[in-house]
Coordinates of C-alpha atoms and ligand atoms in Angstrom, one line a residue:
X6 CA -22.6 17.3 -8.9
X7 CA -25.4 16.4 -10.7
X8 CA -23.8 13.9 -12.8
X9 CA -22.4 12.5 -9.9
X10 CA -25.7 11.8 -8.5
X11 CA -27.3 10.3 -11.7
X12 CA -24.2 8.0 -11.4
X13 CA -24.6 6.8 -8.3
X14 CA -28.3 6.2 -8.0
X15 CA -28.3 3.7 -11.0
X16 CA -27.5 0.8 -8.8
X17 CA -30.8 -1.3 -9.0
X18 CA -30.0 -3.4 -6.1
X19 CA -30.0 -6.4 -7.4
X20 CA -26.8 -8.0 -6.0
X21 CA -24.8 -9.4 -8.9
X22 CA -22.0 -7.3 -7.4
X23 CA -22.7 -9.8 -4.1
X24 CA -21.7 -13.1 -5.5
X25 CA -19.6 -15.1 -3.4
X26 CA -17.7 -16.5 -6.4
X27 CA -16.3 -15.3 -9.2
X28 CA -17.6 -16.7 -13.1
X29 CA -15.3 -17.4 -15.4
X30 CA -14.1 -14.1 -16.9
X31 CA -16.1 -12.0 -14.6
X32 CA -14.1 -9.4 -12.0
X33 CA -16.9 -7.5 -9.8
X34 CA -16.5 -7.3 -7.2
X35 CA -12.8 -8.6 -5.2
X36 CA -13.0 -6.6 -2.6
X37 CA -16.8 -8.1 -1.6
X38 CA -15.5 -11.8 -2.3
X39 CA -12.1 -10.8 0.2
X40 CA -14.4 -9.2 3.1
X41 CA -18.1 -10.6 2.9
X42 CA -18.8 -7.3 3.4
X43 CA -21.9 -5.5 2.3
X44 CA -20.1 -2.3 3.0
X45 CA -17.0 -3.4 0.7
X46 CA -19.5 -4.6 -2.1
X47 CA -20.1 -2.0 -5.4
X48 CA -23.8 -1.7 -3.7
X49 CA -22.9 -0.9 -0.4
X50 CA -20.2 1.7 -1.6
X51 CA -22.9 3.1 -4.1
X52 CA -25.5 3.2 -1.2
X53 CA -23.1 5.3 0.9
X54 CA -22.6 7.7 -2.0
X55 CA -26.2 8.1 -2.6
X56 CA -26.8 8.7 1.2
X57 CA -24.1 11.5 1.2
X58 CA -25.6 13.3 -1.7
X59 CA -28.7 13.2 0.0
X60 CA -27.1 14.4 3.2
X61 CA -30.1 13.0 5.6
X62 CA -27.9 9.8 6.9
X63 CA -24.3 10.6 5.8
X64 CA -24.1 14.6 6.8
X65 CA -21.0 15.5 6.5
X66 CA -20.7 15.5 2.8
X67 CA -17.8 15.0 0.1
X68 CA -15.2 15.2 3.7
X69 CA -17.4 12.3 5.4
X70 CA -14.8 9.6 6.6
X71 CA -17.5 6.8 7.0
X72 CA -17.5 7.1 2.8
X73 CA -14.3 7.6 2.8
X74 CA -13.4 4.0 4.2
X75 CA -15.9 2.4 2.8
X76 CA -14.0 3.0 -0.7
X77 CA -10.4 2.4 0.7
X78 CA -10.7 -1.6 0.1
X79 CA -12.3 -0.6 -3.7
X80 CA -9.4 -1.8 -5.8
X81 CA -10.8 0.6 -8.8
X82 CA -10.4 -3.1 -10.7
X83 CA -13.3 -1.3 -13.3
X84 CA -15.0 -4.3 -12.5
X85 CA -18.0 -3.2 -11.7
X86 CA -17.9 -0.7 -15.1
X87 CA -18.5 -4.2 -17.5
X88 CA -20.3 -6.6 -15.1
X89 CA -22.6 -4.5 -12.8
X90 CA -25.7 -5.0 -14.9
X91 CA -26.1 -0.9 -15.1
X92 CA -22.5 0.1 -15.1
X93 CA -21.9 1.3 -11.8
X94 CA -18.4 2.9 -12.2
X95 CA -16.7 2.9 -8.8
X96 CA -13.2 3.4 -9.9
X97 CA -14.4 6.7 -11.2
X98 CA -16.4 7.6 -8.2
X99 CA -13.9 6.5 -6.0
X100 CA -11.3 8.6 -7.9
X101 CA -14.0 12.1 -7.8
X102 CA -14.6 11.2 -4.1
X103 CA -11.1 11.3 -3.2
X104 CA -10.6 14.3 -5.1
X105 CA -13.3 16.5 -3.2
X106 CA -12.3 15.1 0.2
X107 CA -9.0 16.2 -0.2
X108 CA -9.4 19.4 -2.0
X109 CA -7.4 22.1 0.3
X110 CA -5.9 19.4 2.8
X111 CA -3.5 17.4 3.3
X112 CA -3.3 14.1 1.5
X113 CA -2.0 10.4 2.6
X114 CA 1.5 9.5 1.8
X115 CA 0.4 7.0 -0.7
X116 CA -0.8 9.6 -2.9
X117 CA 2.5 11.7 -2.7
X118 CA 4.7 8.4 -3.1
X119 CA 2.7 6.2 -5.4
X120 CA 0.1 8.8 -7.1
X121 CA 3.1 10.9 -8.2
X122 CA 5.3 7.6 -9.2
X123 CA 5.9 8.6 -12.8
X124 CA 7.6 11.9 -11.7
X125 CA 9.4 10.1 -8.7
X126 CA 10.8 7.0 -11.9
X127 CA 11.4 10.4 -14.4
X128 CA 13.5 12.1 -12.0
X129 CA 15.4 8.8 -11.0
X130 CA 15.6 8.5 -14.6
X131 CA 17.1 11.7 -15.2
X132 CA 19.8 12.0 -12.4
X133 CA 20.7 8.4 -13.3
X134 CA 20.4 7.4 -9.5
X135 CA 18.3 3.9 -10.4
X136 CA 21.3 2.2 -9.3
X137 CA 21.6 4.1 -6.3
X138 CA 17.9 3.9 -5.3
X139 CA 18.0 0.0 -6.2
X140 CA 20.8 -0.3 -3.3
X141 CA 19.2 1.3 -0.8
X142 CA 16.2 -0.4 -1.1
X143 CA 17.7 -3.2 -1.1
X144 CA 19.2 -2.6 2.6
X145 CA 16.3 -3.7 4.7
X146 CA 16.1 -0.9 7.5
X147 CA 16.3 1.7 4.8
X148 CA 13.5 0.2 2.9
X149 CA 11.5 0.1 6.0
X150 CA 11.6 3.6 6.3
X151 CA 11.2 4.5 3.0
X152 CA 7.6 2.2 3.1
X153 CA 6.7 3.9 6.6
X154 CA 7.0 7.5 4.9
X155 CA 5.7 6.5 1.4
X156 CA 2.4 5.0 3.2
X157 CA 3.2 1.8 1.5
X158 CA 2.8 -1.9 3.3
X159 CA 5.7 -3.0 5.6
X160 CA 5.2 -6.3 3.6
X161 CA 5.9 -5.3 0.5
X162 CA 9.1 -5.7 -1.9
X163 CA 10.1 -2.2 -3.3
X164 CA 10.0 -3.4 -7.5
X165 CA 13.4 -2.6 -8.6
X166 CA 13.7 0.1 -11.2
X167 CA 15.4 -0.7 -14.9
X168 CA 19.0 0.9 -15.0
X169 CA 18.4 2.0 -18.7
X170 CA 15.0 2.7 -19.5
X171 CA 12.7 1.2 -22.8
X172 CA 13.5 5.1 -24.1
X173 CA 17.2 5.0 -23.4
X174 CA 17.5 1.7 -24.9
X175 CA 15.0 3.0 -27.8
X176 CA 18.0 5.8 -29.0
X177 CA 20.7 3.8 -29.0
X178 CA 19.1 1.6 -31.3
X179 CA 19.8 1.3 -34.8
X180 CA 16.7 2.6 -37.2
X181 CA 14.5 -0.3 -38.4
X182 CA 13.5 -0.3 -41.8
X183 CA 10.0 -1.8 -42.5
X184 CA 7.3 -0.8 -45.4
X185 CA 4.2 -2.0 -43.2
X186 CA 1.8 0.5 -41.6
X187 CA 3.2 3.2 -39.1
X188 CA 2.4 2.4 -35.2
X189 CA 3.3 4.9 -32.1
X190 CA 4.5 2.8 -29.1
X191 CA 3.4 4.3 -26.2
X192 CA 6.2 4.1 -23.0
X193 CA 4.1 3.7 -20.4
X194 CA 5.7 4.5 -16.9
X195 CA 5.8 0.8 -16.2
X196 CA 7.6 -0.5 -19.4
X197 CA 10.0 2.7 -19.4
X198 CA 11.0 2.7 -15.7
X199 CA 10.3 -1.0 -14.3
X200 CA 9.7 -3.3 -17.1
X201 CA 11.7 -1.8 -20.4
X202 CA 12.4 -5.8 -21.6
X203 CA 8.3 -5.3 -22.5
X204 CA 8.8 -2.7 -24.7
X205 CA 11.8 -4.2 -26.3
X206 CA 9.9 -7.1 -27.0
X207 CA 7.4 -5.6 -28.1
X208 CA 9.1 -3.2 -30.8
X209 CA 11.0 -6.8 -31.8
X210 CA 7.3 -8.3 -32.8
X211 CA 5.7 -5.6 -34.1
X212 CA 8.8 -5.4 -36.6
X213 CA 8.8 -8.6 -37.2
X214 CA 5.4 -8.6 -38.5
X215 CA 6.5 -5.7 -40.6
X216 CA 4.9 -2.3 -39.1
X217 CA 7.1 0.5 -38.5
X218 CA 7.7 1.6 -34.9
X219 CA 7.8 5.5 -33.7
X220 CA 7.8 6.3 -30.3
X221 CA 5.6 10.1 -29.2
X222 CA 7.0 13.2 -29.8
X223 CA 8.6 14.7 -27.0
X224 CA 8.9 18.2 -28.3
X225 CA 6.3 20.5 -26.6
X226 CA 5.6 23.9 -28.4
X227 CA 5.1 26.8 -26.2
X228 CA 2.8 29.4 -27.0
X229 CA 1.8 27.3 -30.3
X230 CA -1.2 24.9 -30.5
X231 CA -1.5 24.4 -26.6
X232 CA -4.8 25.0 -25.3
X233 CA -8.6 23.2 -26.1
X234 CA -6.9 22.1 -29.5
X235 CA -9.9 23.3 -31.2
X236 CA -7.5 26.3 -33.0
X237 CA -4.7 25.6 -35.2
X238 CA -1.3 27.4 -34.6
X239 CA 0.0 28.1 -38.3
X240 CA 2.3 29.9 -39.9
X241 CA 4.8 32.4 -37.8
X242 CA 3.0 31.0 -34.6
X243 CA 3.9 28.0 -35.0
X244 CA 7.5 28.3 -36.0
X245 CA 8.1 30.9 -32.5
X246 CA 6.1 27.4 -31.1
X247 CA 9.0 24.9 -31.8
X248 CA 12.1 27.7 -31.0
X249 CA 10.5 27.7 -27.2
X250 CA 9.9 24.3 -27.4
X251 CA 11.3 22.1 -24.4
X252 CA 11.7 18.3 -23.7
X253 CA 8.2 16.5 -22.5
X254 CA 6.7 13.0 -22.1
X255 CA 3.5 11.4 -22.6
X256 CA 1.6 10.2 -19.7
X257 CA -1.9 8.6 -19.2
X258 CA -2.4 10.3 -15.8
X259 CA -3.0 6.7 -14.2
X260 CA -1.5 6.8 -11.1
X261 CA -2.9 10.3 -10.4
X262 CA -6.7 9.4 -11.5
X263 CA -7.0 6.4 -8.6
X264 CA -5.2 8.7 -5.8
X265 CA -8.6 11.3 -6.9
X266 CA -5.5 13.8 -7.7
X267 CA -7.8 15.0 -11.0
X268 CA -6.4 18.5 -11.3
X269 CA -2.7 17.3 -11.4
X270 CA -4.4 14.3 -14.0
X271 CA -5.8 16.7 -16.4
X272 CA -2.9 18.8 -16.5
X273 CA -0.8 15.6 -17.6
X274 CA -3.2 14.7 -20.1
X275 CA -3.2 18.0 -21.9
X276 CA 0.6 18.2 -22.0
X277 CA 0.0 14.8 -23.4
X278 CA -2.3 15.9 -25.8
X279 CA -0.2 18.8 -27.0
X280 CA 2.5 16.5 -27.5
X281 CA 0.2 14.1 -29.4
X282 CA -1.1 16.6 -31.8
X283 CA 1.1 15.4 -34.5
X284 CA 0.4 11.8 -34.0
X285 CA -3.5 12.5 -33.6
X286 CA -3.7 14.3 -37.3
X287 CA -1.8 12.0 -38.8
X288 CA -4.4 9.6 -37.8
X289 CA -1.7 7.0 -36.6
X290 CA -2.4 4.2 -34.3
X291 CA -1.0 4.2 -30.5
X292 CA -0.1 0.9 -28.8
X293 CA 0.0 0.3 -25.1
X294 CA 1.5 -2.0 -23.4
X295 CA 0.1 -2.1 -19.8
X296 CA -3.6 -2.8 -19.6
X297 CA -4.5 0.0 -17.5
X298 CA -2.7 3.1 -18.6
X299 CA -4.8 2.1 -21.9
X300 CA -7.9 1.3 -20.4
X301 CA -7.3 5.3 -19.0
X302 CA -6.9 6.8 -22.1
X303 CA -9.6 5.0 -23.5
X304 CA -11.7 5.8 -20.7
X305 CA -10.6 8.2 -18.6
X306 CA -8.9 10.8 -20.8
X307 CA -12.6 11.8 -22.5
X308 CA -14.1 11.9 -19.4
X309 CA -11.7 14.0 -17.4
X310 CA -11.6 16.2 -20.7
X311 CA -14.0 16.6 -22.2
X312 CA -14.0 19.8 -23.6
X313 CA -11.1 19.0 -25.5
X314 CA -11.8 17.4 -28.9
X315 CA -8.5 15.9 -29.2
X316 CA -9.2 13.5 -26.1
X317 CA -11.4 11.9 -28.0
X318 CA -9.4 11.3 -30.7
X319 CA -6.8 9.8 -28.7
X320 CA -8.6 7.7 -27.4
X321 CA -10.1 5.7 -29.8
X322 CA -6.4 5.6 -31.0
X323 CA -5.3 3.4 -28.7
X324 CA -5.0 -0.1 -29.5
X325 CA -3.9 -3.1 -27.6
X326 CA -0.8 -5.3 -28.8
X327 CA -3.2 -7.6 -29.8
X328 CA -5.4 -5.6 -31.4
X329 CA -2.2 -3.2 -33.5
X330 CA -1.4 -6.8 -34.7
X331 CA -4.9 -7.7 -36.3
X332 CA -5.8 -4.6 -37.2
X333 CA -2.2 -3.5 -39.1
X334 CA -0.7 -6.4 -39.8
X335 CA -3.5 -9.2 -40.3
X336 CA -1.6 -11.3 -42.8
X337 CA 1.2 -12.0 -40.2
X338 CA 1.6 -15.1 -38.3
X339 CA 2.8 -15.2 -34.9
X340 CA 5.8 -17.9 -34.2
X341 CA 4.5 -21.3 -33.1
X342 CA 4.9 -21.5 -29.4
X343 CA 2.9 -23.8 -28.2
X344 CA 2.7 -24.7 -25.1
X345 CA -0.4 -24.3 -22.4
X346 CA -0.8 -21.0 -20.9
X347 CA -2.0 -19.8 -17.2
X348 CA -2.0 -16.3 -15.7
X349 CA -3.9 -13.7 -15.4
X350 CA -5.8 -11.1 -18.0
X351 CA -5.6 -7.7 -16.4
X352 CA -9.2 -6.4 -14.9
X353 CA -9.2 -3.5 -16.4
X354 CA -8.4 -5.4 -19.7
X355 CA -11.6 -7.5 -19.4
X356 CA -13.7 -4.4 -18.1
X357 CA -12.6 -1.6 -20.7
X358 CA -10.4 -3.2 -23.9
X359 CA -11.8 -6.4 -24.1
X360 CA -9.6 -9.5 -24.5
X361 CA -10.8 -11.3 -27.8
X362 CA -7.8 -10.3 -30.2
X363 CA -5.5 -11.4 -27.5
X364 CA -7.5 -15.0 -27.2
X365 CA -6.8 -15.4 -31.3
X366 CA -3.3 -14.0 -30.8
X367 CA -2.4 -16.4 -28.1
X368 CA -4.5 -19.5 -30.1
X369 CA -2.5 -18.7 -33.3
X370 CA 0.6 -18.8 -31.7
X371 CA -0.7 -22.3 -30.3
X372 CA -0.6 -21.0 -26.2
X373 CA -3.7 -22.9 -25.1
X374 CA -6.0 -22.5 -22.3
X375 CA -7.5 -20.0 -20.5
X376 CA -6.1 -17.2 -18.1
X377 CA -7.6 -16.3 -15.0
X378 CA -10.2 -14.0 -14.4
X379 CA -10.6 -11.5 -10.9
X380 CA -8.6 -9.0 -10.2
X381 CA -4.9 -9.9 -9.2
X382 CA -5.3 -7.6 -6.6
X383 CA -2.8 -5.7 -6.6
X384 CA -4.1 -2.7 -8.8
X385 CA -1.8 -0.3 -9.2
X386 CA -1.4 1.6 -5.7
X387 CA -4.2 -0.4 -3.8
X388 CA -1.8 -3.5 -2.7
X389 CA 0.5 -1.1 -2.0
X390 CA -0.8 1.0 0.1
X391 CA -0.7 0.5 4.1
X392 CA -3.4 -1.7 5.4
X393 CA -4.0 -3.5 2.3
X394 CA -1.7 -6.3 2.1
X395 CA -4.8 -9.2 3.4
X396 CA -6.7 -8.1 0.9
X397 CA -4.5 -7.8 -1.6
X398 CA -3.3 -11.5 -1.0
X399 CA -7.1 -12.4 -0.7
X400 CA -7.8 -11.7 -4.1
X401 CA -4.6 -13.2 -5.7
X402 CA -5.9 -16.3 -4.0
X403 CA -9.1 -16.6 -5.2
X404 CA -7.8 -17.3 -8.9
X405 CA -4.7 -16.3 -10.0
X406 CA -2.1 -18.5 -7.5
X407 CA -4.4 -21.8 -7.7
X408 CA -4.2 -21.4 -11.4
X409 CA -0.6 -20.5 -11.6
X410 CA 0.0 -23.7 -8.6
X411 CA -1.8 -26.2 -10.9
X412 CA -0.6 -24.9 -14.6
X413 CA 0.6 -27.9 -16.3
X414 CA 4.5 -28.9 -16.8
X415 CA 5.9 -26.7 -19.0
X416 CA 3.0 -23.6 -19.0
X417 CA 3.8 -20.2 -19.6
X418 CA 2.9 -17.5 -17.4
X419 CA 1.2 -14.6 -18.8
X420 CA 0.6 -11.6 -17.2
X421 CA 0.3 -8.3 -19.3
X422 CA 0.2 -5.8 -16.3
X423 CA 2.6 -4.9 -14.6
X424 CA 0.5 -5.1 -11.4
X425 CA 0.4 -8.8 -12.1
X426 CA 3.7 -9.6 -13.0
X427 CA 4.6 -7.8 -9.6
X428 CA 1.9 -10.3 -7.2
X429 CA 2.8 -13.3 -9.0
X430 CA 6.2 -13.0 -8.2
X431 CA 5.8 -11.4 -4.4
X432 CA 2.9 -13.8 -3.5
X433 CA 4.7 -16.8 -5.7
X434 CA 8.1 -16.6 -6.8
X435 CA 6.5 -16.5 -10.2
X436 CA 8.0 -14.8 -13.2
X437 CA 5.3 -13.9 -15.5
X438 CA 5.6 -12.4 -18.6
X439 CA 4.0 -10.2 -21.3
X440 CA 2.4 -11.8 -24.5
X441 CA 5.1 -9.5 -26.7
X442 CA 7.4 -11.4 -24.5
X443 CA 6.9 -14.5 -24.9
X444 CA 6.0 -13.9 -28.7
X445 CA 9.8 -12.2 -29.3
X446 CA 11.5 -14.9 -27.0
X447 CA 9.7 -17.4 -30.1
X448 CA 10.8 -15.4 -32.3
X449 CA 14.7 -15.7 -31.5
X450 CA 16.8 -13.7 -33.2
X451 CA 17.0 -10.1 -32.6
X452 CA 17.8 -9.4 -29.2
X453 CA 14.5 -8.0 -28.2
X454 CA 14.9 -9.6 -24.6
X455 CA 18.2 -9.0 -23.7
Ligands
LIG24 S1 -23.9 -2.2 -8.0 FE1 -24.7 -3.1 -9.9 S2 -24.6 -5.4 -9.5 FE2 -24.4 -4.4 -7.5 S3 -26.5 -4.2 -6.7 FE3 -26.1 -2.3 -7.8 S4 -26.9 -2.6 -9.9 FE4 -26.6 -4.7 -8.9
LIG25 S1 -14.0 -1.1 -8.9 FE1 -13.7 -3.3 -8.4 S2 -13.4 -3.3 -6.2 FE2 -14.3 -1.3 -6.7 S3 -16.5 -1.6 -6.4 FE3 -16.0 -2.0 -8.6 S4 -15.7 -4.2 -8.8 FE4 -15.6 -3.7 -6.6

């Protein structure tokens, strides 16, 4: 569309997106750096765009392969969206792209197996078969096949999923008290299905610096206020609302916006939103965990709907840990840690949320030095996926091993996305952790980690 075009024509050309080396903080562009490719580079891809809209060179439009594979290496690291001197967006054309060329056909196994993950971990979930699917891939012809169908790369480790997820462990709990401000702690699929000891943690610190946790409703009223949440649903409406209601969750729609599946997306993020409303006119801050399922409901969820006037309010709810903790609690002092830090801040934490509350967290809690920038290359699906294993390794190379090879005796390894945490410890036998984790582990106490 017209949009689409505008988008892709701002690239000026001038090449920043071509640097050999990466600067400091600065994540544009891996995939360029891994293939000394023009074609991989955020100018060549936005060239090849341009050319298909104009339909002269490229012909065969939104189906045209030759585009097509020139966005497969794009790691939709956002990158691009905070250094490209004009803000080419790649991650979101790559993810519009892939929904037109697929529209009506059939899609790669990747996107069924990885684009669909959080209903693959909710159904595990549900029919408690974690266990079960933990076994089997942990038998290696099994796991062999189950990467051949799933379109994911024969040398890749299948992450083990938690046996009781953050939400399971989240009931049993006995209530906090607290008097601080009220926060909403968002279980990400990540933290609820693979990494649940980052939500424990996390609920431990923001406690202990005296802010009361809730977690989003899961109640989802039929036939009440569902719809462009522009109209209200009072009064006998709402009350016929809550007797259909039936069990929901929150999602960001991640891992359905980089496999371009944008129907199935906004369909998730208005459940979401319905199941928000509560939260949303409350005015209540929302914390999330894992860098990019916030960076996609701050970005992405306005974008994709934008008729709806709740999106935006969600999305300038979200806040980072870091951010919850100066903004709602900003007389509280972390636990002394210190100790030097290496690691990795997440790309689409340095492209969309910005990392300066994090840097005063981690320097009041005396963690000292600086993480790596890049992209850690896995991103989400992308180092999954068949085919992109080189590089996906290429990219952890450039930064995040040799930092996390030469960290000092004794350094902690910080990694807030889960993405991170998962190439650290494929590519280096490296355990990293999140900042709530290492914050509740000072803390003692409490049991948040166990
Ligand atoms: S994509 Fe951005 S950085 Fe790269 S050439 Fe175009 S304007 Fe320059
Ligand atoms: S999203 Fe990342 S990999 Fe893709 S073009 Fe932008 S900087 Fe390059």
């Amino acid at each position: 569309g017209g949009d689409f075009g505008a988008a892709v024509r701002r690239c000026v050309g001038v090449a920043k997106c071509r640097t050999a080396t990466a600067a400091g903080p600065a994540v544009m562009c891996p995939s360029f750096r891994a293939t000394g490719e023009e074609e991989h580079s955020t100018r060549g891809r936005a060239r090849l765009l341009h050319e298909m809209l104009a339909g002269e060179v490229v012909t065969d439009g939104w189906r045209s392969t030759e585009v097509r594979d020139a966005l497969d290496l794009c790691l939709s690291c956002k990158g691009c969206r905070s250094d490209c001197p004009v803000g080419v967006d790649m991650a979101t054309y790559k993810a519009e792209f892939l929904h037109h060329h697929y529209a009506g056909r059939r899609r790669p196994a990747a996107h069924h197996s990885m684009g669909r993950l959080p209903r693959w971990l909710r159904w595990a979930a549900r029919t408690r078969t974690a266990p079960v699917v933990n076994a089997l891939t942990a038998v290696g012809p099994l796991a062999a096949l189950g990467k051949r169908l799933g379109g994911i790369a024969p040398e890749r480790a299948i992450p083990r999923l938690a046996t009781r997820t953050f939400t399971g462990w989240w009931r049993r709990r006995k209530p906090a008290g607290g008097t601080g401000d009220l926060v909403v702690l968002w279980p990400d699929t990540f933290t609820e299905h693979l990494s649940p000891a980052v939500g424990r943690a996390a609920v431990r610190v923001l406690e202990a610096a005296g802010l009361r946790v809730a977690l989003p409703p899961t109640l989802l009223p039929r036939g009440g206020t569902i719809g462009d949440g522009a109209t209200g649903g009072g009064g006998t409406r709402a009350v016929t609302a809550l007797l259909a209601a039936r069990r929901a969750r929150v999602c960001c729609g991640l891992t359905y916006i980089s496999t371009g599946q944008l129907d199935r997306a906004r369909t998730v993020l208005r459940r979401t939103l319905d199941l928000m409303e509560p939260v949303l006119r409350a005015g209540v801050p929302v914390v999330v965990l894992e860098p990019s399922c916030a960076a996609a409901l701050r970005t992405d969820l306005p974008e994709l709907l934008s008729d709806d006037p709740r999106a935006a309010r969600l999305s300038s709810a979200v806040l980072t840990f870091a951010e919850v903790l100066e903004r709602h609690a900003p007389h509280w002092s972390p636990p002394a840690v210190g100790r030097p830090v290496a690691g990795q801040t997440h790309c689409h934490q340095h492209a969309v949320l910005g990392d300066a509350p994090d840097r005063r967290l981690r320097d009041a809690a005396g963690l000292t030095g600086d993480l790596s920038g890049g992209c850690c290359g896995l991103a989400g699906n992308f180092g999954f996926e068949k085919g992109h294993f080189e590089v996906s390794r290429a990219c952890a190379e450039e930064q995040l091993l040799p930092s996390v090879r030469q960290a000092p005796e004794g350094a902690v390894i910080l990694a807030d996305g889960f993405s991170c945490r998962t190439q650290l410890e494929q590519l280096a036998g490296v355990r990293g952790r999140h900042l709530a984790e290492v914050l509740a582990e000072a803390l003692g106490e409490g049991g948040a980690a166990k």
